Coordinates of C-alpha atoms in Angstrom, one line a residue:
X29 CA 13.6 -109.7 62.1
X30 CA 12.7 -107.8 58.9
X31 CA 10.5 -108.9 56.1
X32 CA 10.8 -108.0 52.5
X33 CA 7.6 -107.1 50.6
X34 CA 6.1 -109.9 48.7
X35 CA 6.6 -109.6 44.9
X36 CA 3.5 -109.2 42.8
X37 CA 2.6 -112.5 41.2
X38 CA 3.5 -112.8 37.6
X39 CA -0.1 -113.2 36.4
X40 CA -1.1 -110.1 38.3
X41 CA 1.8 -108.2 36.8
X42 CA 0.9 -109.3 33.3
X43 CA -2.7 -108.1 33.8
X44 CA -1.5 -104.9 35.4
X45 CA 0.8 -104.0 32.5
X46 CA -1.9 -105.0 30.0
X47 CA -4.5 -102.7 31.6
X48 CA -2.0 -99.9 31.9
X49 CA -1.1 -100.2 28.2
X50 CA -4.8 -100.2 27.3
X51 CA -5.4 -97.1 29.3
X52 CA -2.4 -95.3 27.8
X53 CA -3.4 -96.1 24.3
X54 CA -7.0 -95.0 24.9
X55 CA -8.4 -98.6 24.4
X56 CA -9.7 -98.1 27.9
X57 CA -10.8 -94.4 28.0
X58 CA -11.0 -92.0 30.9
X59 CA -14.3 -92.6 32.8
X60 CA -14.8 -96.1 31.4
X61 CA -15.9 -98.8 33.8
X62 CA -13.4 -101.6 34.4
X63 CA -15.5 -104.7 35.0
X64 CA -13.5 -107.5 36.5
X65 CA -15.4 -110.3 34.7
X66 CA -14.9 -108.6 31.3
X67 CA -11.2 -108.0 31.9
X68 CA -10.7 -111.5 33.2
X69 CA -12.2 -112.9 30.0
X70 CA -10.2 -110.5 27.9
X71 CA -6.9 -111.5 29.4
X72 CA -7.7 -115.2 30.0
X73 CA -7.3 -115.1 33.7
X74 CA -9.5 -115.4 36.8
X75 CA -10.9 -112.3 38.5
X76 CA -8.3 -112.4 41.3
X77 CA -5.3 -111.1 39.4
X78 CA -7.6 -108.5 37.8
X79 CA -8.8 -107.3 41.2
X80 CA -5.2 -107.1 42.5
X81 CA -4.1 -105.2 39.3
X82 CA -6.9 -102.7 39.6
X83 CA -6.0 -102.1 43.3
X84 CA -2.4 -101.4 42.3
X85 CA -3.4 -99.1 39.4
X86 CA -5.7 -97.2 41.8
X87 CA -2.6 -96.6 44.0
X88 CA -0.7 -95.1 41.1
X89 CA -3.7 -92.9 40.1
X90 CA -4.7 -94.5 36.8
X91 CA -7.8 -96.1 38.2
X92 CA -10.5 -94.8 40.6
X93 CA -12.3 -97.2 42.9
X94 CA -15.8 -96.3 44.1
X95 CA -18.1 -98.2 46.4
X96 CA -21.0 -97.6 44.1
X97 CA -19.5 -97.4 40.6
X98 CA -16.7 -99.9 41.0
X99 CA -13.4 -99.3 39.2
X100 CA -13.2 -96.8 36.4
X101 CA -10.3 -95.3 34.4
X102 CA -9.4 -92.0 35.9
X103 CA -10.9 -88.9 34.2
X104 CA -8.4 -86.3 33.1
X105 CA -9.4 -82.7 33.3
X106 CA -7.6 -79.4 33.7
X107 CA -7.8 -79.5 37.5
X108 CA -6.3 -83.0 37.6
X109 CA -3.6 -82.2 35.1
X110 CA -2.6 -79.0 36.8
X111 CA -2.4 -80.7 40.2
X112 CA -0.1 -83.4 38.9
X113 CA 2.1 -80.9 37.0
X114 CA 2.2 -78.5 39.9
X115 CA 3.9 -81.2 41.9
X116 CA 6.3 -81.9 39.1
X117 CA 7.2 -78.2 38.7
X118 CA 8.0 -78.0 42.4
X119 CA 10.1 -81.1 42.6
X120 CA 11.5 -82.2 39.2
X121 CA 13.8 -79.2 38.3
X122 CA 15.4 -79.3 41.7
X123 CA 15.9 -83.0 41.5
X124 CA 17.6 -82.6 38.1
X125 CA 19.8 -79.8 39.4
X126 CA 21.0 -82.2 42.1
X127 CA 21.6 -85.0 39.7
X128 CA 23.8 -82.7 37.6
X129 CA 25.7 -81.3 40.5
X130 CA 26.4 -84.9 41.7
X131 CA 27.7 -85.7 38.2
X132 CA 25.4 -88.6 37.9
X133 CA 25.3 -90.7 34.8
X134 CA 22.5 -89.7 32.4
X135 CA 23.0 -92.6 30.0
X136 CA 19.5 -93.9 30.8
X137 CA 18.0 -90.6 29.8
X138 CA 19.7 -90.8 26.4
X139 CA 18.4 -94.3 25.9
X140 CA 14.9 -93.3 26.9
X141 CA 15.0 -90.4 24.5
X142 CA 16.0 -92.8 21.6
X143 CA 13.1 -95.2 22.6
X144 CA 10.6 -92.3 22.5
X145 CA 11.8 -91.3 19.0
X146 CA 11.3 -94.8 17.7
X147 CA 8.0 -95.5 19.6
X148 CA 5.3 -97.1 17.5
X149 CA 2.3 -95.9 19.5
X150 CA 1.3 -93.3 22.1
X151 CA 1.6 -95.7 25.0
X152 CA 5.2 -96.6 24.2
X153 CA 6.1 -93.0 23.5
X154 CA 4.5 -91.9 26.8
X155 CA 6.2 -94.6 28.8
X156 CA 9.6 -93.8 27.2
X157 CA 9.1 -90.1 28.0
X158 CA 8.2 -91.0 31.5
X159 CA 11.4 -93.0 31.7
X160 CA 13.4 -90.1 30.3
X161 CA 12.2 -87.8 33.1
X162 CA 12.8 -90.5 35.7
X163 CA 16.4 -91.0 34.5
X164 CA 16.9 -87.3 35.2
X165 CA 15.6 -87.2 38.7
X166 CA 16.3 -90.7 40.0
X167 CA 20.1 -90.1 40.7
X168 CA 19.4 -86.8 42.6
X169 CA 20.8 -88.3 45.8
X170 CA 17.5 -88.0 47.8
X171 CA 15.5 -91.3 47.7
X172 CA 12.5 -89.7 49.3
X173 CA 12.4 -87.0 46.6
X174 CA 12.7 -89.6 43.9
X175 CA 9.9 -91.7 45.4
X176 CA 7.6 -88.7 45.6
X177 CA 8.1 -88.1 41.8
X178 CA 7.7 -91.8 41.1
X179 CA 4.2 -91.7 42.8
X180 CA 2.9 -89.4 40.0
X181 CA 4.6 -90.9 37.0
X182 CA 1.6 -92.9 35.8
X183 CA -0.7 -89.9 36.2
X184 CA 1.6 -87.7 34.2
X185 CA 1.7 -90.4 31.5
X186 CA -2.1 -90.5 31.4
X187 CA -2.2 -86.7 31.1
X188 CA 0.2 -86.6 28.2
X189 CA -1.6 -89.4 26.4
X190 CA -5.0 -87.6 26.7
X191 CA -3.4 -84.4 25.6
X192 CA -1.7 -85.9 22.6
X193 CA -5.1 -87.4 21.5
X194 CA -6.3 -83.8 21.1
X195 CA -3.0 -82.2 20.0
X196 CA -0.2 -84.5 19.0
X197 CA 2.6 -82.3 20.1
X198 CA 5.2 -85.0 21.0
X199 CA 7.7 -83.7 18.4
X200 CA 7.9 -80.4 20.2
X201 CA 8.3 -82.2 23.5
X202 CA 11.0 -84.4 22.0
X203 CA 12.9 -81.3 20.9
X204 CA 12.7 -79.9 24.4
X205 CA 13.9 -83.1 25.9
X206 CA 17.0 -83.0 23.7
X207 CA 17.7 -79.5 24.8
X208 CA 17.3 -80.4 28.4
X209 CA 19.6 -83.4 28.1
X210 CA 22.2 -81.4 26.2
X211 CA 22.3 -78.8 29.0
X212 CA 22.5 -81.5 31.6
X213 CA 25.4 -83.2 29.8
X214 CA 27.2 -79.9 29.6
X215 CA 26.9 -79.7 33.4
X216 CA 24.9 -76.5 33.3
X217 CA 22.6 -77.3 36.2
X218 CA 20.8 -74.0 36.4
X219 CA 20.0 -73.8 32.7
X220 CA 19.0 -77.5 32.6
X221 CA 16.7 -77.1 35.6
X222 CA 15.2 -73.9 34.0
X223 CA 14.6 -75.6 30.7
X224 CA 12.9 -78.5 32.4
X225 CA 10.7 -76.1 34.4
X226 CA 9.7 -74.3 31.2
X227 CA 9.1 -77.7 29.4
X228 CA 6.7 -78.9 32.1
X229 CA 4.9 -75.6 32.5
X230 CA 4.4 -75.0 28.8
X231 CA 3.1 -78.5 28.2
X232 CA 0.2 -78.2 30.7
X233 CA -0.5 -74.7 29.5
X234 CA -0.9 -75.9 25.9
X235 CA -2.8 -79.0 26.7
X236 CA -5.2 -77.4 29.3
X237 CA -5.2 -73.7 28.6
X238 CA -6.6 -71.4 31.3
X239 CA -9.6 -69.6 29.9
X240 CA -8.7 -66.6 32.0
X241 CA -5.5 -66.3 30.0
X242 CA -7.4 -66.2 26.7
X243 CA -7.0 -69.9 25.9
X244 CA -3.4 -70.0 24.7
X245 CA -3.1 -73.2 22.6
X246 CA 0.2 -72.4 20.9

C-alpha cells in the first residue's frame, strides 16, 4: 500500500506565504529573528502553524533554524549567492536546452514574463522571475533535474531581492529574459542556453562582485 504525502494545512500555508512575502519584500530582513509569538500575533494564528511554516521555509533555504538563536531570516552574502548561482549555472542552461529540443510549450514562461513586467513590488517581481525560469526548465523531460532546480528557487529569489535593494537592475534582467525566450521560441537551443548562462553569471557578478576582479559593478 502506498501513502500520499499529507497536504499542508491551509492555515499553515497562509502563514508560510505571508512570511515568504515579508522576507522577499524586506519587511523581514536577512538576519532578523523570527519569533513565533510575534508572528502568531501578526497573522492572527496560534504558534503551531507559524512553527510548521518556519520549518518548511528552513527546508527551502529562506530561514535558518538554530538551537541557540531560534529561527532567523537567512543572511545573503557573496558566498551564499555564488553557491546558489553556481548550481544554477551547472543545471539550468542544460535543462532549457532539453526543453527546447523536446519542443515543449513555453507559454507559461511568456505569461510569467508579462507578470514580472506588471509587478507592483519586489516580491511579486522576484516570484514572477522565478516562475519564468521554472517554466523554462520544468519541461526538460528529467523530473530529477527539475526537482534539483526547484530546491534552490526560493534562495535565488532571496538573492535577487537583496541585490535589487542595492542595485535595482530588474529592467536589464527583464530585457535578457525577453532575449532568452525569443531564442527559445526560435528553437535555437544552443543560443538560448548560452544566453541563459550569460544572464545568470552576469547577474551574480554585478550583484556580488569579486574584489579580485576589481569590483566590476557594471
